[in-house]
Amino acid sequence: MRRADHRPSRRAFLDATGALMAAGLTAGCTAESAGSGRHGAPAAPASPAPVPALGRHQAGVALPQPAQGNLLVVVADLGTGVSPGALLAELGAAIRTLTAGTDPRLLGLAPGDLTVTVGVGPRLVRAAGAALPGAADLPGTTDLPRFSRERIAPHERGGDLLLQICASDPLVVPVAAAALLERAGDRVRERWRQSGRRGPNVPVGKDLAAPRNLLGFIDGIVGPHSAAEQRRDLWLAGPPAVAGGTLAVVRRMELDLRRFAALSVAEQEAVFGRRRASGVPLSGGTVAAGPDLGAKTPDGRYLVPADAHARRAHATVVGVGLMLRRSYSIDAPAPGLLFISFQNDLRTFTATLTHMDAADALLGFTTTTASATFLILPGFDRQRALGSGLFAR
């Protein structure tokens, strides 16, 4: 019997080679090259620039600008007997390795522009103030008062610890959160968490952009954007234990989308006091210039209505400083907004909301379902641990 010859024939070789070439060309054909007739490997998406985690201020407040597209907020309590100083120092160390991309708990993901911002609640700030000589009246000791249009469960009001985690890559956010909570272990008990996304960014000034919210309007146009405004209204100047920090207000709000969408565009714009498409005030001008609150129609009506949000929340009208808003749209547990504002005086927020409560047309479409305020700790570095100015380790 003749031995079978296992060497491929010339015809079989050519057929196999042609198949491999066709497969290679197909695999390397991008949507662009398919349309243009050019072949090549798809270009890798540009990685967002890293945001320094160390410095005078924590990342995730004023930087980056614009804010990353994805966020997760975790609010937790510390267990009885837990040392805040030791916990915060460990969290700071974890933030360094996570943002540097050297932490194996990132599971091989590139951190990109990951930021983690840490705050402590009034209970912890009051305890720290009592232990520090001459620091009994630290900023951040006051709880938020209750306002109208709230439906808040007890476990979703207040809290000891805030973790605000933001990144352009949506996969990085929950992975970083899991790593931080694993580091904290059973020393913390989670109260609530909320994820959110930013809408498309719209230019609102020189090197500034703000996103659209679920109501279709640009959110966060006004704020302390310049360095001088941030020194005046955003960052805490003292006492030394908190210098370089700020105060955060976090509120989750449901939005009545159905009722708002039933309004005409003109009626929606009257609620906000701005044009929906452009963000320009109803009084005219540019987006960044702000509304002319004295401008009237020929028959004497205000161009920016008396109950418009742009008027009722205007810092000059209220008599307070500017707040920096870093809000995100949410779709669970209900469509709405995770409102986050940063300011160096809690009255900036409380006086504004009190003034809005009386007549702001926008509030009629909102219901707040979670609320808390936190002292955002000053920045940290390798020699100065997170929270070390306030808490002993």
PDB file of C-alpha atoms in Angstrom, residues 109-386:
ATOM      1  CA  LEU A 109      -7.474  49.168  32.838  1.00  0.00           C
ATOM      2  CA  ALA A 110      -5.669  52.409  32.058  1.00  0.00           C
ATOM      3  CA  PRO A 111      -6.755  55.075  34.584  1.00  0.00           C
ATOM      4  CA  GLY A 112      -6.755  57.885  32.006  1.00  0.00           C
ATOM      5  CA  ASP A 113      -8.178  61.008  33.636  1.00  0.00           C
ATOM      6  CA  LEU A 114      -9.467  59.215  36.767  1.00  0.00           C
ATOM      7  CA  THR A 115     -10.008  61.513  39.755  1.00  0.00           C
ATOM      8  CA  VAL A 116     -11.108  60.650  43.279  1.00  0.00           C
ATOM      9  CA  THR A 117     -12.338  63.454  45.543  1.00  0.00           C
ATOM     10  CA  VAL A 118     -12.786  62.747  49.260  1.00  0.00           C
ATOM     11  CA  GLY A 119     -14.947  64.664  51.729  1.00  0.00           C
ATOM     12  CA  VAL A 120     -15.903  64.233  55.376  1.00  0.00           C
ATOM     13  CA  GLY A 121     -19.296  64.989  56.896  1.00  0.00           C
ATOM     14  CA  PRO A 122     -20.230  67.447  59.662  1.00  0.00           C
ATOM     15  CA  ARG A 123     -20.111  64.856  62.459  1.00  0.00           C
ATOM     16  CA  LEU A 124     -16.448  64.091  61.780  1.00  0.00           C
ATOM     17  CA  VAL A 125     -15.550  67.766  61.289  1.00  0.00           C
ATOM     18  CA  ARG A 126     -17.162  68.687  64.637  1.00  0.00           C
ATOM     19  CA  ALA A 127     -15.203  65.919  66.371  1.00  0.00           C
ATOM     20  CA  ALA A 128     -11.963  67.080  64.750  1.00  0.00           C
ATOM     21  CA  GLY A 129     -12.635  70.698  65.682  1.00  0.00           C
ATOM     22  CA  ALA A 130     -13.189  69.753  69.309  1.00  0.00           C
ATOM     23  CA  ALA A 131      -9.771  68.080  69.364  1.00  0.00           C
ATOM     24  CA  LEU A 132      -7.854  70.879  67.640  1.00  0.00           C
ATOM     25  CA  PRO A 133      -6.887  73.956  69.715  1.00  0.00           C
ATOM     26  CA  GLY A 134      -8.642  77.063  68.414  1.00  0.00           C
ATOM     27  CA  ALA A 135     -10.525  75.153  65.687  1.00  0.00           C
ATOM     28  CA  ALA A 136     -13.965  74.700  67.232  1.00  0.00           C
ATOM     29  CA  ASP A 137     -15.662  76.682  64.434  1.00  0.00           C
ATOM     30  CA  LEU A 138     -14.248  74.871  61.448  1.00  0.00           C
ATOM     31  CA  PRO A 139     -16.040  75.195  58.099  1.00  0.00           C
ATOM     32  CA  GLY A 140     -18.002  72.038  57.405  1.00  0.00           C
ATOM     33  CA  THR A 141     -19.533  71.507  60.851  1.00  0.00           C
ATOM     34  CA  THR A 142     -23.061  72.496  59.810  1.00  0.00           C
ATOM     35  CA  ASP A 143     -25.607  70.022  58.462  1.00  0.00           C
ATOM     36  CA  LEU A 144     -27.893  71.059  55.617  1.00  0.00           C
ATOM     37  CA  PRO A 145     -31.314  72.280  56.739  1.00  0.00           C
ATOM     38  CA  ARG A 146     -34.467  70.717  55.328  1.00  0.00           C
ATOM     39  CA  PHE A 147     -36.109  72.344  52.359  1.00  0.00           C
ATOM     40  CA  SER A 148     -39.406  71.953  50.576  1.00  0.00           C
ATOM     41  CA  ARG A 149     -39.886  69.446  47.741  1.00  0.00           C
ATOM     42  CA  GLU A 150     -37.852  66.787  49.554  1.00  0.00           C
ATOM     43  CA  ARG A 151     -38.670  63.091  49.834  1.00  0.00           C
ATOM     44  CA  ILE A 152     -35.567  61.724  51.527  1.00  0.00           C
ATOM     45  CA  ALA A 153     -35.224  58.413  53.369  1.00  0.00           C
ATOM     46  CA  PRO A 154     -33.242  58.649  56.642  1.00  0.00           C
ATOM     47  CA  HIS A 155     -30.257  56.700  55.269  1.00  0.00           C
ATOM     48  CA  GLU A 156     -30.043  59.070  52.285  1.00  0.00           C
ATOM     49  CA  ARG A 157     -29.644  62.244  54.360  1.00  0.00           C
ATOM     50  CA  GLY A 158     -26.166  63.195  55.610  1.00  0.00           C
ATOM     51  CA  GLY A 159     -23.157  60.910  55.976  1.00  0.00           C
ATOM     52  CA  ASP A 160     -19.562  60.749  57.235  1.00  0.00           C
ATOM     53  CA  LEU A 161     -17.613  60.066  54.051  1.00  0.00           C
ATOM     54  CA  LEU A 162     -17.918  61.123  50.407  1.00  0.00           C
ATOM     55  CA  LEU A 163     -16.100  59.426  47.550  1.00  0.00           C
ATOM     56  CA  GLN A 164     -16.589  61.195  44.216  1.00  0.00           C
ATOM     57  CA  ILE A 165     -15.036  59.105  41.444  1.00  0.00           C
ATOM     58  CA  CYS A 166     -14.922  60.473  37.883  1.00  0.00           C
ATOM     59  CA  ALA A 167     -13.355  59.276  34.629  1.00  0.00           C
ATOM     60  CA  SER A 168     -13.875  59.403  30.894  1.00  0.00           C
ATOM     61  CA  ASP A 169     -13.752  55.599  30.735  1.00  0.00           C
ATOM     62  CA  PRO A 170     -17.002  54.271  32.242  1.00  0.00           C
ATOM     63  CA  LEU A 171     -15.296  50.966  33.150  1.00  0.00           C
ATOM     64  CA  VAL A 172     -12.687  52.655  35.329  1.00  0.00           C
ATOM     65  CA  VAL A 173     -15.210  54.292  37.662  1.00  0.00           C
ATOM     66  CA  PRO A 174     -16.775  51.201  39.351  1.00  0.00           C
ATOM     67  CA  VAL A 175     -13.443  49.355  39.357  1.00  0.00           C
ATOM     68  CA  ALA A 176     -11.745  52.248  41.203  1.00  0.00           C
ATOM     69  CA  ALA A 177     -14.688  52.462  43.619  1.00  0.00           C
ATOM     70  CA  ALA A 178     -14.423  48.752  44.411  1.00  0.00           C
ATOM     71  CA  ALA A 179     -10.692  49.128  45.071  1.00  0.00           C
ATOM     72  CA  LEU A 180     -11.232  52.047  47.462  1.00  0.00           C
ATOM     73  CA  LEU A 181     -14.034  50.315  49.349  1.00  0.00           C
ATOM     74  CA  GLU A 182     -11.948  47.157  49.585  1.00  0.00           C
ATOM     75  CA  ARG A 183      -9.181  49.256  51.148  1.00  0.00           C
ATOM     76  CA  ALA A 184     -11.678  50.727  53.633  1.00  0.00           C
ATOM     77  CA  GLY A 185     -13.076  47.292  54.477  1.00  0.00           C
ATOM     78  CA  ASP A 186     -15.567  46.974  57.299  1.00  0.00           C
ATOM     79  CA  ARG A 187     -14.521  50.335  58.726  1.00  0.00           C
ATOM     80  CA  VAL A 188     -17.204  51.993  56.576  1.00  0.00           C
ATOM     81  CA  ARG A 189     -20.868  51.258  56.011  1.00  0.00           C
ATOM     82  CA  GLU A 190     -22.289  52.440  52.722  1.00  0.00           C
ATOM     83  CA  ARG A 191     -25.403  54.626  52.871  1.00  0.00           C
ATOM     84  CA  TRP A 192     -26.129  55.203  49.200  1.00  0.00           C
ATOM     85  CA  ARG A 193     -24.440  55.521  45.857  1.00  0.00           C
ATOM     86  CA  GLN A 194     -25.316  57.184  42.587  1.00  0.00           C
ATOM     87  CA  SER A 195     -23.812  56.969  39.126  1.00  0.00           C
ATOM     88  CA  GLY A 196     -24.263  59.668  36.506  1.00  0.00           C
ATOM     89  CA  ARG A 197     -23.267  60.808  33.044  1.00  0.00           C
ATOM     90  CA  ARG A 198     -22.571  64.204  31.550  1.00  0.00           C
ATOM     91  CA  GLY A 199     -24.421  65.298  28.445  1.00  0.00           C
ATOM     92  CA  PRO A 200     -22.691  66.786  25.393  1.00  0.00           C
ATOM     93  CA  ASN A 201     -20.467  69.726  26.266  1.00  0.00           C
ATOM     94  CA  VAL A 202     -21.304  73.155  24.859  1.00  0.00           C
ATOM     95  CA  PRO A 203     -18.746  76.011  24.789  1.00  0.00           C
ATOM     96  CA  VAL A 204     -19.809  78.724  27.257  1.00  0.00           C
ATOM     97  CA  GLY A 205     -16.730  80.923  27.379  1.00  0.00           C
ATOM     98  CA  LYS A 206     -12.999  81.020  26.806  1.00  0.00           C
ATOM     99  CA  ASP A 207     -11.680  77.477  27.427  1.00  0.00           C
ATOM    100  CA  LEU A 208     -14.915  76.623  29.251  1.00  0.00           C
ATOM    101  CA  ALA A 209     -17.662  74.159  28.410  1.00  0.00           C
ATOM    102  CA  ALA A 210     -20.777  72.916  30.214  1.00  0.00           C
ATOM    103  CA  PRO A 211     -23.063  69.933  29.530  1.00  0.00           C
ATOM    104  CA  ARG A 212     -26.731  69.715  28.655  1.00  0.00           C
ATOM    105  CA  ASN A 213     -29.011  68.181  31.281  1.00  0.00           C
ATOM    106  CA  LEU A 214     -32.017  65.917  30.864  1.00  0.00           C
ATOM    107  CA  LEU A 215     -34.267  68.945  30.369  1.00  0.00           C
ATOM    108  CA  GLY A 216     -32.242  69.909  27.300  1.00  0.00           C
ATOM    109  CA  PHE A 217     -30.647  73.040  28.809  1.00  0.00           C
ATOM    110  CA  ILE A 218     -26.986  73.824  29.386  1.00  0.00           C
ATOM    111  CA  ASP A 219     -26.141  73.178  33.050  1.00  0.00           C
ATOM    112  CA  GLY A 220     -23.500  75.024  35.076  1.00  0.00           C
ATOM    113  CA  ILE A 221     -22.804  78.087  32.943  1.00  0.00           C
ATOM    114  CA  VAL A 222     -22.195  80.486  35.838  1.00  0.00           C
ATOM    115  CA  GLY A 223     -19.464  79.754  38.363  1.00  0.00           C
ATOM    116  CA  PRO A 224     -16.127  80.837  39.801  1.00  0.00           C
ATOM    117  CA  HIS A 225     -14.075  79.944  36.730  1.00  0.00           C
ATOM    118  CA  SER A 226     -11.128  82.355  36.945  1.00  0.00           C
ATOM    119  CA  ALA A 227      -8.340  81.905  39.488  1.00  0.00           C
ATOM    120  CA  ALA A 228      -9.391  85.117  41.255  1.00  0.00           C
ATOM    121  CA  GLU A 229     -13.033  83.995  41.474  1.00  0.00           C
ATOM    122  CA  GLN A 230     -11.979  80.617  42.821  1.00  0.00           C
ATOM    123  CA  ARG A 231      -9.822  82.212  45.517  1.00  0.00           C
ATOM    124  CA  ARG A 232     -12.782  84.385  46.513  1.00  0.00           C
ATOM    125  CA  ASP A 233     -15.679  81.914  46.319  1.00  0.00           C
ATOM    126  CA  LEU A 234     -14.394  78.340  46.013  1.00  0.00           C
ATOM    127  CA  TRP A 235     -11.337  77.495  48.091  1.00  0.00           C
ATOM    128  CA  LEU A 236     -11.131  77.759  51.868  1.00  0.00           C
ATOM    129  CA  ALA A 237      -8.394  80.149  52.975  1.00  0.00           C
ATOM    130  CA  GLY A 238      -8.301  78.862  56.556  1.00  0.00           C
ATOM    131  CA  PRO A 239      -7.971  77.784  59.278  1.00  0.00           C
ATOM    132  CA  PRO A 240      -4.713  76.010  58.285  1.00  0.00           C
ATOM    133  CA  ALA A 241      -6.221  72.553  58.879  1.00  0.00           C
ATOM    134  CA  VAL A 242      -8.695  73.054  56.005  1.00  0.00           C
ATOM    135  CA  ALA A 243      -6.917  75.631  53.792  1.00  0.00           C
ATOM    136  CA  GLY A 244      -7.097  74.518  50.176  1.00  0.00           C
ATOM    137  CA  GLY A 245     -10.283  72.542  50.719  1.00  0.00           C
ATOM    138  CA  THR A 246     -13.859  73.505  49.926  1.00  0.00           C
ATOM    139  CA  LEU A 247     -17.437  72.642  50.897  1.00  0.00           C
ATOM    140  CA  ALA A 248     -19.566  70.321  48.779  1.00  0.00           C
ATOM    141  CA  VAL A 249     -23.332  69.983  48.584  1.00  0.00           C
ATOM    142  CA  VAL A 250     -24.616  66.749  47.037  1.00  0.00           C
ATOM    143  CA  ARG A 251     -28.313  66.392  46.224  1.00  0.00           C
ATOM    144  CA  ARG A 252     -30.062  63.823  44.069  1.00  0.00           C
ATOM    145  CA  MET A 253     -33.174  65.157  42.349  1.00  0.00           C
ATOM    146  CA  GLU A 254     -35.903  63.521  40.312  1.00  0.00           C
ATOM    147  CA  LEU A 255     -37.083  65.562  37.337  1.00  0.00           C
ATOM    148  CA  ASP A 256     -40.651  65.561  36.053  1.00  0.00           C
ATOM    149  CA  LEU A 257     -39.635  65.111  32.420  1.00  0.00           C
ATOM    150  CA  ARG A 258     -43.125  64.361  31.157  1.00  0.00           C
ATOM    151  CA  ARG A 259     -44.646  67.568  32.514  1.00  0.00           C
ATOM    152  CA  PHE A 260     -41.686  69.708  31.432  1.00  0.00           C
ATOM    153  CA  ALA A 261     -41.701  68.223  27.924  1.00  0.00           C
ATOM    154  CA  ALA A 262     -45.399  69.122  27.593  1.00  0.00           C
ATOM    155  CA  LEU A 263     -44.457  72.823  27.728  1.00  0.00           C
ATOM    156  CA  SER A 264     -43.749  74.751  24.546  1.00  0.00           C
ATOM    157  CA  VAL A 265     -40.115  75.698  23.927  1.00  0.00           C
ATOM    158  CA  ALA A 266     -40.949  79.306  24.840  1.00  0.00           C
ATOM    159  CA  GLU A 267     -42.480  78.161  28.134  1.00  0.00           C
ATOM    160  CA  GLN A 268     -39.450  75.991  28.888  1.00  0.00           C
ATOM    161  CA  GLU A 269     -37.154  78.918  28.185  1.00  0.00           C
ATOM    162  CA  ALA A 270     -39.221  81.111  30.522  1.00  0.00           C
ATOM    163  CA  VAL A 271     -38.647  78.555  33.305  1.00  0.00           C
ATOM    164  CA  PHE A 272     -34.880  78.778  32.892  1.00  0.00           C
ATOM    165  CA  GLY A 273     -34.546  82.367  31.670  1.00  0.00           C
ATOM    166  CA  ARG A 274     -32.259  81.191  28.839  1.00  0.00           C
ATOM    167  CA  ARG A 275     -32.563  79.948  25.276  1.00  0.00           C
ATOM    168  CA  ARG A 276     -32.638  76.175  25.144  1.00  0.00           C
ATOM    169  CA  ALA A 277     -30.530  75.814  22.011  1.00  0.00           C
ATOM    170  CA  SER A 278     -27.756  78.279  22.831  1.00  0.00           C
ATOM    171  CA  GLY A 279     -27.916  79.051  26.563  1.00  0.00           C
ATOM    172  CA  VAL A 280     -28.069  82.778  25.791  1.00  0.00           C
ATOM    173  CA  PRO A 281     -30.119  84.711  28.395  1.00  0.00           C
ATOM    174  CA  LEU A 282     -33.589  85.824  27.327  1.00  0.00           C
ATOM    175  CA  SER A 283     -32.322  89.379  27.822  1.00  0.00           C
ATOM    176  CA  GLY A 284     -29.799  88.820  24.992  1.00  0.00           C
ATOM    177  CA  GLY A 285     -26.014  89.056  24.893  1.00  0.00           C
ATOM    178  CA  THR A 286     -23.686  86.073  25.127  1.00  0.00           C
ATOM    179  CA  VAL A 287     -23.879  82.849  27.117  1.00  0.00           C
ATOM    180  CA  ALA A 288     -21.048  83.807  29.446  1.00  0.00           C
ATOM    181  CA  ALA A 289     -22.089  87.446  29.975  1.00  0.00           C
ATOM    182  CA  GLY A 290     -25.049  86.529  32.174  1.00  0.00           C
ATOM    183  CA  PRO A 291     -28.583  87.924  32.091  1.00  0.00           C
ATOM    184  CA  ASP A 292     -29.500  91.595  32.187  1.00  0.00           C
ATOM    185  CA  LEU A 293     -32.076  91.336  34.958  1.00  0.00           C
ATOM    186  CA  GLY A 294     -33.325  94.881  34.440  1.00  0.00           C
ATOM    187  CA  ALA A 295     -34.123  94.463  30.732  1.00  0.00           C
ATOM    188  CA  LYS A 296     -37.835  94.803  29.905  1.00  0.00           C
ATOM    189  CA  THR A 297     -40.184  94.512  26.971  1.00  0.00           C
ATOM    190  CA  PRO A 298     -41.825  97.706  25.568  1.00  0.00           C
ATOM    191  CA  ASP A 299     -44.908  96.955  27.688  1.00  0.00           C
ATOM    192  CA  GLY A 300     -42.834  96.737  30.887  1.00  0.00           C
ATOM    193  CA  ARG A 301     -42.446  92.978  31.384  1.00  0.00           C
ATOM    194  CA  TYR A 302     -39.062  91.567  32.394  1.00  0.00           C
ATOM    195  CA  LEU A 303     -37.339  89.744  29.535  1.00  0.00           C
ATOM    196  CA  VAL A 304     -36.053  87.304  32.154  1.00  0.00           C
ATOM    197  CA  PRO A 305     -39.283  86.467  34.019  1.00  0.00           C
ATOM    198  CA  ALA A 306     -39.559  87.178  37.736  1.00  0.00           C
ATOM    199  CA  ASP A 307     -39.733  83.460  38.558  1.00  0.00           C
ATOM    200  CA  ALA A 308     -37.091  82.298  36.049  1.00  0.00           C
ATOM    201  CA  HIS A 309     -34.301  80.158  37.439  1.00  0.00           C
ATOM    202  CA  ALA A 310     -31.635  82.490  36.022  1.00  0.00           C
ATOM    203  CA  ARG A 311     -33.075  85.324  38.144  1.00  0.00           C
ATOM    204  CA  ARG A 312     -34.003  83.472  41.372  1.00  0.00           C
ATOM    205  CA  ALA A 313     -30.608  81.710  41.593  1.00  0.00           C
ATOM    206  CA  HIS A 314     -28.540  84.734  40.542  1.00  0.00           C
ATOM    207  CA  ALA A 315     -25.720  85.300  43.046  1.00  0.00           C
ATOM    208  CA  THR A 316     -26.105  89.096  42.997  1.00  0.00           C
ATOM    209  CA  VAL A 317     -29.855  88.895  43.609  1.00  0.00           C
ATOM    210  CA  VAL A 318     -29.369  86.443  46.496  1.00  0.00           C
ATOM    211  CA  GLY A 319     -26.378  88.339  47.875  1.00  0.00           C
ATOM    212  CA  VAL A 320     -23.898  85.440  47.969  1.00  0.00           C
ATOM    213  CA  GLY A 321     -20.784  84.248  46.177  1.00  0.00           C
ATOM    214  CA  LEU A 322     -20.588  81.952  43.178  1.00  0.00           C
ATOM    215  CA  MET A 323     -20.856  78.177  43.418  1.00  0.00           C
ATOM    216  CA  LEU A 324     -18.979  75.810  41.124  1.00  0.00           C
ATOM    217  CA  ARG A 325     -21.405  73.161  39.859  1.00  0.00           C
ATOM    218  CA  ARG A 326     -20.267  69.732  38.728  1.00  0.00           C
ATOM    219  CA  SER A 327     -23.633  68.066  38.177  1.00  0.00           C
ATOM    220  CA  TYR A 328     -24.458  64.844  36.326  1.00  0.00           C
ATOM    221  CA  SER A 329     -27.638  63.532  34.732  1.00  0.00           C
ATOM    222  CA  ILE A 330     -29.004  60.241  36.074  1.00  0.00           C
ATOM    223  CA  ASP A 331     -31.560  57.697  34.888  1.00  0.00           C
ATOM    224  CA  ALA A 332     -31.962  55.558  38.031  1.00  0.00           C
ATOM    225  CA  PRO A 333     -33.645  55.234  40.460  1.00  0.00           C
ATOM    226  CA  ALA A 334     -35.559  57.816  38.382  1.00  0.00           C
ATOM    227  CA  PRO A 335     -34.571  60.288  35.638  1.00  0.00           C
ATOM    228  CA  GLY A 336     -33.030  63.336  37.197  1.00  0.00           C
ATOM    229  CA  LEU A 337     -29.934  65.204  38.267  1.00  0.00           C
ATOM    230  CA  LEU A 338     -27.153  64.563  40.734  1.00  0.00           C
ATOM    231  CA  PHE A 339     -26.554  68.163  41.777  1.00  0.00           C
ATOM    232  CA  ILE A 340     -23.041  68.791  43.136  1.00  0.00           C
ATOM    233  CA  SER A 341     -21.868  72.265  44.057  1.00  0.00           C
ATOM    234  CA  PHE A 342     -18.617  73.469  45.596  1.00  0.00           C
ATOM    235  CA  GLN A 343     -18.309  76.739  47.550  1.00  0.00           C
ATOM    236  CA  ASN A 344     -16.280  78.065  50.491  1.00  0.00           C
ATOM    237  CA  ASP A 345     -19.368  79.208  52.416  1.00  0.00           C
ATOM    238  CA  LEU A 346     -22.331  76.885  52.934  1.00  0.00           C
ATOM    239  CA  ARG A 347     -24.618  79.919  52.966  1.00  0.00           C
ATOM    240  CA  THR A 348     -23.914  80.322  49.246  1.00  0.00           C
ATOM    241  CA  PHE A 349     -26.014  77.217  48.713  1.00  0.00           C
ATOM    242  CA  THR A 350     -28.542  77.492  51.547  1.00  0.00           C
ATOM    243  CA  ALA A 351     -29.417  81.148  50.878  1.00  0.00           C
ATOM    244  CA  THR A 352     -29.711  80.457  47.146  1.00  0.00           C
ATOM    245  CA  LEU A 353     -32.058  77.512  47.620  1.00  0.00           C
ATOM    246  CA  THR A 354     -34.110  79.444  50.181  1.00  0.00           C
ATOM    247  CA  HIS A 355     -34.505  82.255  47.657  1.00  0.00           C
ATOM    248  CA  MET A 356     -35.425  79.755  44.942  1.00  0.00           C
ATOM    249  CA  ASP A 357     -37.905  78.006  47.246  1.00  0.00           C
ATOM    250  CA  ALA A 358     -40.077  81.086  47.343  1.00  0.00           C
ATOM    251  CA  ALA A 359     -40.727  81.436  43.613  1.00  0.00           C
ATOM    252  CA  ASP A 360     -38.328  79.578  41.278  1.00  0.00           C
ATOM    253  CA  ALA A 361     -40.324  78.037  38.401  1.00  0.00           C
ATOM    254  CA  LEU A 362     -37.747  75.263  37.950  1.00  0.00           C
ATOM    255  CA  LEU A 363     -38.231  73.806  41.434  1.00  0.00           C
ATOM    256  CA  GLY A 364     -41.786  72.798  40.578  1.00  0.00           C
ATOM    257  CA  PHE A 365     -40.321  70.106  38.298  1.00  0.00           C
ATOM    258  CA  THR A 366     -37.934  68.661  40.937  1.00  0.00           C
ATOM    259  CA  THR A 367     -38.108  66.387  43.985  1.00  0.00           C
ATOM    260  CA  THR A 368     -34.960  65.885  46.070  1.00  0.00           C
ATOM    261  CA  THR A 369     -34.432  62.284  47.209  1.00  0.00           C
ATOM    262  CA  ALA A 370     -30.939  62.418  48.783  1.00  0.00           C
ATOM    263  CA  SER A 371     -28.982  65.240  50.396  1.00  0.00           C
ATOM    264  CA  ALA A 372     -25.672  65.793  52.198  1.00  0.00           C
ATOM    265  CA  THR A 373     -22.866  68.265  52.689  1.00  0.00           C
ATOM    266  CA  PHE A 374     -19.163  67.536  53.137  1.00  0.00           C
ATOM    267  CA  LEU A 375     -15.892  69.287  53.816  1.00  0.00           C
ATOM    268  CA  ILE A 376     -13.718  68.455  50.815  1.00  0.00           C
ATOM    269  CA  LEU A 377     -10.317  67.953  52.381  1.00  0.00           C
ATOM    270  CA  PRO A 378      -7.279  69.952  51.235  1.00  0.00           C
ATOM    271  CA  GLY A 379      -4.948  68.361  48.749  1.00  0.00           C
ATOM    272  CA  PHE A 380      -2.230  65.950  49.787  1.00  0.00           C
ATOM    273  CA  ASP A 381       1.158  64.661  48.677  1.00  0.00           C
ATOM    274  CA  ARG A 382       3.737  62.023  49.623  1.00  0.00           C
ATOM    275  CA  GLN A 383       4.834  63.936  52.724  1.00  0.00           C
ATOM    276  CA  ARG A 384       1.385  65.116  53.810  1.00  0.00           C
ATOM    277  CA  ALA A 385      -1.288  62.419  53.983  1.00  0.00           C
ATOM    278  CA  LEU A 386      -4.896  63.017  52.998  1.00  0.00           C
TER     279      LEU A 386
END
